XYZ file of C-alpha atoms in Angstrom:
411
model
C -49.018 -39.972 -17.480
C -52.542 -39.755 -16.072
C -52.952 -37.361 -13.174
C -54.692 -39.897 -11.016
C -51.820 -42.315 -11.366
C -49.359 -39.566 -10.410
C -51.322 -38.618 -7.344
C -51.724 -42.231 -6.395
C -47.990 -42.815 -6.840
C -47.157 -39.821 -4.664
C -49.601 -40.947 -1.981
C -48.160 -44.434 -1.909
C -44.531 -43.243 -1.913
C -44.844 -39.976 -0.074
C -41.825 -40.566 2.288
C -39.557 -40.942 -0.830
C -41.044 -37.792 -2.443
C -40.751 -35.981 0.763
C -37.151 -36.933 1.065
C -36.183 -35.549 -2.332
C -36.135 -31.872 -1.418
C -34.195 -32.619 1.746
C -31.691 -34.725 -0.183
C -31.347 -31.914 -2.720
C -30.712 -29.514 0.151
C -28.051 -31.826 1.419
C -26.419 -31.970 -1.959
C -26.395 -28.152 -2.126
C -24.716 -27.917 1.349
C -22.254 -30.656 0.590
C -21.139 -29.300 -2.767
C -20.811 -25.837 -1.320
C -18.821 -26.986 1.634
C -16.489 -29.068 -0.614
C -15.990 -26.138 -2.956
C -15.002 -23.832 -0.037
C -12.442 -26.315 1.324
C -11.142 -26.758 -2.153
C -10.341 -23.057 -2.336
C -8.000 -23.128 0.622
C -6.895 -26.868 1.101
C -4.612 -28.494 0.794
C -1.787 -26.051 1.201
C 0.571 -28.282 -0.735
C -0.372 -30.348 -3.851
C -1.728 -33.764 -2.900
C -2.181 -36.484 -5.347
C -0.572 -39.290 -7.428
C 2.854 -38.176 -8.460
C 3.669 -38.039 -12.170
C -0.045 -37.592 -13.040
C -2.569 -34.745 -13.085
C -4.674 -36.659 -10.511
C -4.454 -34.469 -7.463
C -5.458 -31.126 -6.054
C -4.004 -28.030 -4.376
C -6.132 -25.256 -2.863
C -6.881 -22.606 -5.347
C -5.463 -19.863 -3.094
C -2.150 -21.529 -2.237
C -1.788 -22.749 -5.866
C -1.923 -19.299 -7.202
C -0.257 -17.738 -4.164
C 2.194 -15.553 -6.165
C -0.513 -14.033 -8.317
C -2.825 -13.434 -5.377
C -0.118 -12.133 -3.240
C 0.758 -9.581 -5.978
C -2.879 -8.556 -6.371
C -3.301 -8.230 -2.652
C -0.069 -6.261 -2.414
C -1.037 -3.911 -5.285
C -4.230 -3.130 -3.498
C -2.330 -2.543 -0.238
C 0.407 -0.317 -1.662
C -1.650 1.535 -4.222
C -4.970 2.053 -2.485
C -4.623 1.338 1.179
C -1.262 2.381 2.481
C 1.442 4.911 1.722
C 4.604 3.848 3.581
C 5.553 7.496 3.763
C 2.468 8.154 5.901
C 3.471 5.303 8.141
C 7.050 6.593 8.784
C 5.846 10.128 9.120
C 4.042 9.140 12.387
C 7.414 8.245 13.917
C 8.941 10.937 16.229
C 12.781 10.923 15.985
C 13.009 12.374 19.446
C 10.628 9.831 20.932
C 12.408 6.810 19.253
C 15.709 8.153 20.471
C 14.371 8.198 23.953
C 12.897 4.742 23.725
C 16.288 3.208 22.724
C 18.498 5.536 24.682
C 19.869 3.002 27.188
C 20.419 0.078 24.860
C 21.785 2.561 22.289
C 24.453 3.821 24.776
C 25.411 0.241 25.664
C 25.792 -0.553 21.968
C 27.930 2.520 21.368
C 30.097 1.550 24.332
C 30.581 -1.941 23.043
C 31.079 -0.956 19.367
C 33.564 1.847 20.192
C 35.673 -0.347 22.493
C 35.722 -3.144 19.959
C 36.723 -0.823 17.106
C 39.493 0.871 19.062
C 40.808 -2.401 20.398
C 40.909 -4.035 17.094
C 42.300 -1.144 15.023
C 44.840 0.548 17.402
C 45.236 -1.783 20.432
C 48.480 -0.329 21.615
C 47.322 3.111 22.027
C 43.926 2.140 23.437
C 45.417 -0.312 26.008
C 47.895 2.267 27.213
C 45.185 4.791 27.975
C 44.156 4.896 31.640
C 40.587 3.605 32.270
C 39.433 7.171 32.964
C 40.728 8.377 29.687
C 39.095 5.422 27.904
C 35.702 6.176 29.578
C 36.097 9.852 28.611
C 36.504 8.955 24.937
C 33.536 6.612 25.080
C 31.307 9.253 26.724
C 32.282 11.743 24.135
C 31.157 9.328 21.403
C 27.905 8.548 23.362
C 27.078 12.170 23.743
C 26.983 12.518 20.018
C 25.003 9.392 19.376
C 21.387 10.724 19.966
C 21.958 13.407 17.362
C 23.136 10.759 14.951
C 19.987 8.672 15.521
C 17.672 11.732 14.872
C 19.577 12.460 11.689
C 19.199 8.923 10.478
C 15.459 8.851 11.350
C 14.874 12.199 9.592
C 16.596 11.050 6.428
C 14.648 7.765 6.482
C 11.316 9.588 6.903
C 12.076 11.946 4.017
C 13.340 9.237 1.731
C 11.731 5.950 2.922
C 11.243 4.704 -0.532
C 14.938 4.698 -1.108
C 15.519 2.344 1.763
C 12.343 0.184 1.768
C 10.579 -1.762 -1.041
C 7.283 -2.400 0.782
C 5.774 -4.138 -2.255
C 8.638 -6.589 -2.520
C 8.591 -7.156 1.256
C 4.767 -7.867 1.237
C 4.810 -10.214 -1.735
C 7.806 -12.160 -0.386
C 6.143 -12.424 3.006
C 2.774 -13.704 1.599
C 4.382 -16.011 -0.941
C 6.903 -17.571 1.468
C 4.034 -18.278 4.018
C 1.117 -19.710 2.031
C -0.721 -20.195 5.392
C -0.682 -16.506 5.944
C -2.089 -15.743 2.471
C -4.888 -18.316 3.112
C -5.518 -16.750 6.485
C -5.639 -13.289 5.022
C -8.349 -14.267 2.507
C -10.274 -16.741 4.633
C -10.433 -14.792 7.840
C -11.799 -11.714 5.984
C -14.365 -13.701 4.036
C -15.491 -16.294 6.708
C -19.144 -15.052 6.717
C -19.248 -15.179 2.948
C -17.978 -18.788 2.999
C -20.692 -19.708 5.535
C -23.306 -17.939 3.311
C -22.254 -20.066 0.363
C -22.664 -23.225 2.315
C -26.080 -22.221 3.735
C -27.320 -21.078 0.311
C -26.858 -24.590 -0.853
C -29.472 -25.729 1.574
C -32.115 -23.090 0.486
C -31.537 -23.365 -3.283
C -31.213 -27.169 -3.156
C -34.479 -27.509 -1.289
C -36.400 -25.281 -3.638
C -35.026 -27.198 -6.698
C -35.676 -30.444 -4.946
C -39.431 -29.634 -4.912
C -39.268 -29.186 -8.635
C -37.110 -32.342 -8.934
C -39.764 -34.363 -7.105
C -42.557 -33.166 -9.362
C -40.607 -33.911 -12.548
C -39.703 -37.469 -11.303
C -43.431 -38.147 -10.485
C -44.353 -37.066 -13.997
C -41.602 -38.760 -16.010
C -40.122 -41.520 -13.824
C -37.012 -40.948 -16.016
C -33.802 -42.283 -14.367
C -31.934 -39.262 -15.790
C -33.961 -36.841 -13.785
C -32.223 -37.264 -10.513
C -28.584 -37.023 -11.643
C -29.455 -34.205 -14.042
C -31.201 -32.196 -11.353
C -28.497 -33.099 -8.866
C -25.813 -31.776 -11.279
C -27.968 -28.649 -11.929
C -28.361 -28.079 -8.170
C -24.567 -28.323 -7.742
C -23.676 -26.152 -10.735
C -26.380 -23.495 -10.421
C -26.298 -23.005 -6.665
C -22.434 -22.795 -6.619
C -22.467 -20.189 -9.408
C -25.328 -18.189 -7.900
C -23.890 -18.275 -4.331
C -20.537 -16.911 -5.570
C -22.319 -14.195 -7.632
C -24.440 -13.149 -4.690
C -21.370 -12.409 -2.567
C -20.262 -9.625 -4.811
C -23.375 -8.372 -6.748
C -25.092 -6.018 -6.680
C -22.237 -3.774 -5.696
C -24.420 -0.796 -4.788
C -27.584 -1.198 -2.714
C -30.758 -2.022 -4.553
C -33.635 -0.629 -2.419
C -36.876 -2.622 -2.474
C -38.391 -0.274 0.062
C -36.973 2.700 1.985
C -35.415 0.346 4.595
C -35.327 -2.996 2.799
C -32.500 -3.305 0.188
C -30.430 -5.948 -1.558
C -26.644 -5.853 -1.927
C -23.727 -8.364 -2.263
C -22.920 -9.763 1.185
C -19.303 -8.894 0.917
C -20.118 -5.320 -0.037
C -22.503 -4.992 2.839
C -19.714 -6.021 5.339
C -17.284 -3.386 4.214
C -16.771 -1.760 7.699
C -16.240 -5.116 9.378
C -13.808 -6.348 6.710
C -11.851 -3.088 6.797
C -11.190 -3.624 10.553
C -10.303 -7.309 10.142
C -8.011 -6.670 7.148
C -6.175 -3.844 8.840
C -5.511 -5.951 11.957
C -4.173 -8.864 10.037
C -1.919 -6.583 7.972
C -0.646 -4.927 11.084
C -0.199 -8.145 13.037
C 1.312 -10.423 10.440
C 2.658 -8.374 7.492
C 3.739 -4.897 8.173
C 5.174 -5.575 11.605
C 8.253 -3.768 12.934
C 10.477 -6.958 12.738
C 9.355 -7.494 9.077
C 10.019 -3.826 8.225
C 13.433 -3.984 9.824
C 14.397 -7.215 8.091
C 13.397 -5.682 4.698
C 15.264 -2.447 5.393
C 18.394 -4.268 6.499
C 18.282 -7.220 4.114
C 15.970 -6.263 1.341
C 16.866 -5.170 -2.224
C 17.570 -1.559 -1.170
C 19.394 -2.323 1.989
C 22.653 -1.167 0.421
C 21.328 2.399 0.471
C 20.747 2.282 4.246
C 24.165 0.753 4.815
C 25.766 3.563 2.750
C 23.915 6.208 4.811
C 24.882 4.623 8.073
C 28.487 4.354 6.948
C 28.518 7.962 5.927
C 26.975 9.146 9.240
C 29.376 7.016 11.279
C 32.316 8.312 9.241
C 31.277 11.881 9.625
C 31.012 11.341 13.400
C 34.433 9.894 13.615
C 35.850 12.822 11.634
C 34.086 15.300 13.965
C 35.408 13.463 17.042
C 38.926 13.841 15.576
C 38.286 17.594 15.246
C 41.347 19.710 15.495
C 43.481 16.659 16.251
C 42.743 15.057 12.884
C 46.285 15.814 11.402
C 47.906 14.199 14.575
C 45.460 11.303 14.398
C 46.138 10.754 10.700
C 49.851 10.914 11.234
C 49.592 8.377 14.131
C 47.163 5.951 12.670
C 47.498 6.596 8.929
C 44.686 7.320 6.491
C 44.241 3.522 5.684
C 43.838 2.685 9.276
C 41.232 5.412 9.885
C 39.093 4.319 6.925
C 39.302 0.703 8.217
C 38.005 1.992 11.592
C 35.178 3.857 9.877
C 34.136 0.721 7.962
C 34.457 -1.491 11.077
C 32.394 0.942 13.196
C 29.659 1.167 10.532
C 29.460 -2.690 10.080
C 29.286 -3.268 13.829
C 26.603 -0.542 14.180
C 24.559 -2.158 11.491
C 24.777 -5.484 12.992
C 23.488 -4.192 16.329
C 20.525 -2.315 14.750
C 17.821 -4.986 15.159
C 18.787 -5.739 18.712
C 18.696 -2.056 19.600
C 15.470 -1.145 17.757
C 13.753 -4.062 19.374
C 13.378 -1.975 22.551
C 11.315 0.545 20.649
C 9.036 -2.057 18.982
C 6.019 -1.207 21.245
C 6.255 2.479 20.520
C 6.748 1.971 16.742
C 3.850 -0.385 16.484
C 1.637 2.201 18.274
C 3.034 5.166 16.453
C 2.784 3.660 12.893
C -0.831 2.643 13.451
C -0.904 0.430 10.367
C -4.246 -1.149 11.243
C -5.984 2.155 11.642
C -4.476 3.499 8.326
C -5.548 0.460 6.348
C -9.049 0.552 7.837
C -9.507 4.196 7.149
C -8.330 3.904 3.545
C -10.454 0.837 2.950
C -13.569 2.768 3.870
C -12.742 5.107 0.935
C -12.450 2.301 -1.734
C -14.957 2.285 -4.471
C -17.086 -0.946 -4.619
C -15.064 -2.263 -7.567
C -11.783 -1.554 -5.828
C -13.132 -3.162 -2.618
C -14.282 -6.181 -4.478
C -10.700 -6.652 -5.701
C -9.867 -7.549 -2.097
C -11.551 -10.921 -2.387
C -12.713 -11.481 -5.893
C -9.321 -12.630 -7.348
C -9.552 -15.670 -4.991
C -12.558 -16.812 -6.914
C -12.277 -15.524 -10.496
C -9.506 -17.650 -12.215
C -10.627 -21.072 -11.049
C -14.260 -20.320 -10.269
C -15.339 -22.622 -13.003
C -13.476 -25.562 -11.383
C -15.383 -25.095 -8.098
C -18.766 -24.908 -10.015
C -17.958 -28.013 -12.072
C -16.897 -30.042 -9.060
C -20.201 -28.960 -7.367
C -22.012 -30.320 -10.472
C -20.151 -33.587 -10.491
C -20.899 -34.305 -6.681
C -24.482 -33.214 -7.370
C -24.822 -35.657 -10.234
C -23.278 -38.571 -8.246
C -25.660 -37.975 -5.285
C -28.569 -37.736 -7.828
C -27.688 -41.146 -9.197
C -27.784 -42.521 -5.746
C -31.254 -41.058 -5.443
C -32.304 -42.924 -8.462
C -31.117 -46.250 -6.869
C -33.001 -45.286 -3.732
C -36.318 -44.493 -5.670
C -36.165 -47.705 -7.789
C -35.562 -49.886 -4.839
């Protein structure tokens, strides 16, 4: 096509040519925004039942795999549960729960004695009953210290923190989405903004090619290219280069996520401490998790030893009066009731435990020490497996909008 004809066409239709880069920038922004939302939404699959026509957010769809990856990073690189429990002072926690503990011991002891030997217990004067209870209460703080020391030394025997974390993240997909989305919000915004910059630049080229060729395929092809290329490039620029590439002494280039390591470490630690490794969650896993039987066995042993110690020199008389079978029933009953009251009792020390364990600080400190590759593993799995889907969707949207541009240019 003659250059004079091209110039005349551009002069005559300059508003349309001027609009092309801006439309391309809009394509870039829209495709990125849609791709981002498709990563996280919807939480549940939405579509036509019985067909493949539908969508579920990439993160919630692969929640189990992503939860396992996040948990491996947490348990292998960021947190040793022994370090967490080592911060708990047995004397301090005993002090924190002293009053509710004494009330619990009072209730449990009276219930056990009433249930297992009501005649003897009811015939005792109130003063004598109170004396028995006080003797049991006097020994209780030592039992708590003993339990805490054993748990600190052998916490892995009682708590499967990996199982607890995976279960927590997979049962609450919103929490998994929150964990990834909150720590990557600036990166998501960067992807959306990059569509504007890349799209505008390619739009200028697109306008020139249209002026030269007037080929109807130019717009949809360029639109698809804008969507495909800018989606792919934006995701890559989040993670690479991993190490700073210095252009000058002060000016350097580095993946956006890598540059924000300190900020992400703080955010990630806070979310883990606030929503995952909380005192209630830990207690629930210890009492009801796959290794809970070991804690129950330990508590039963400690309670049984305490009852035997209380019997002391009178054990032969107690055995003759109650019988061995009845004594064993008392031990089991006391242990079961004590275990049932643990969450209620420990609740009074939740503030101290949260402060003492300092989960957020531990996670943040360990994250600073991760290598760039290890740190990238915090967010990269959210993109890797279905990254191509997001790029293809960006290309399809770009192609459709490009076809609309053709209609606009021809009319």
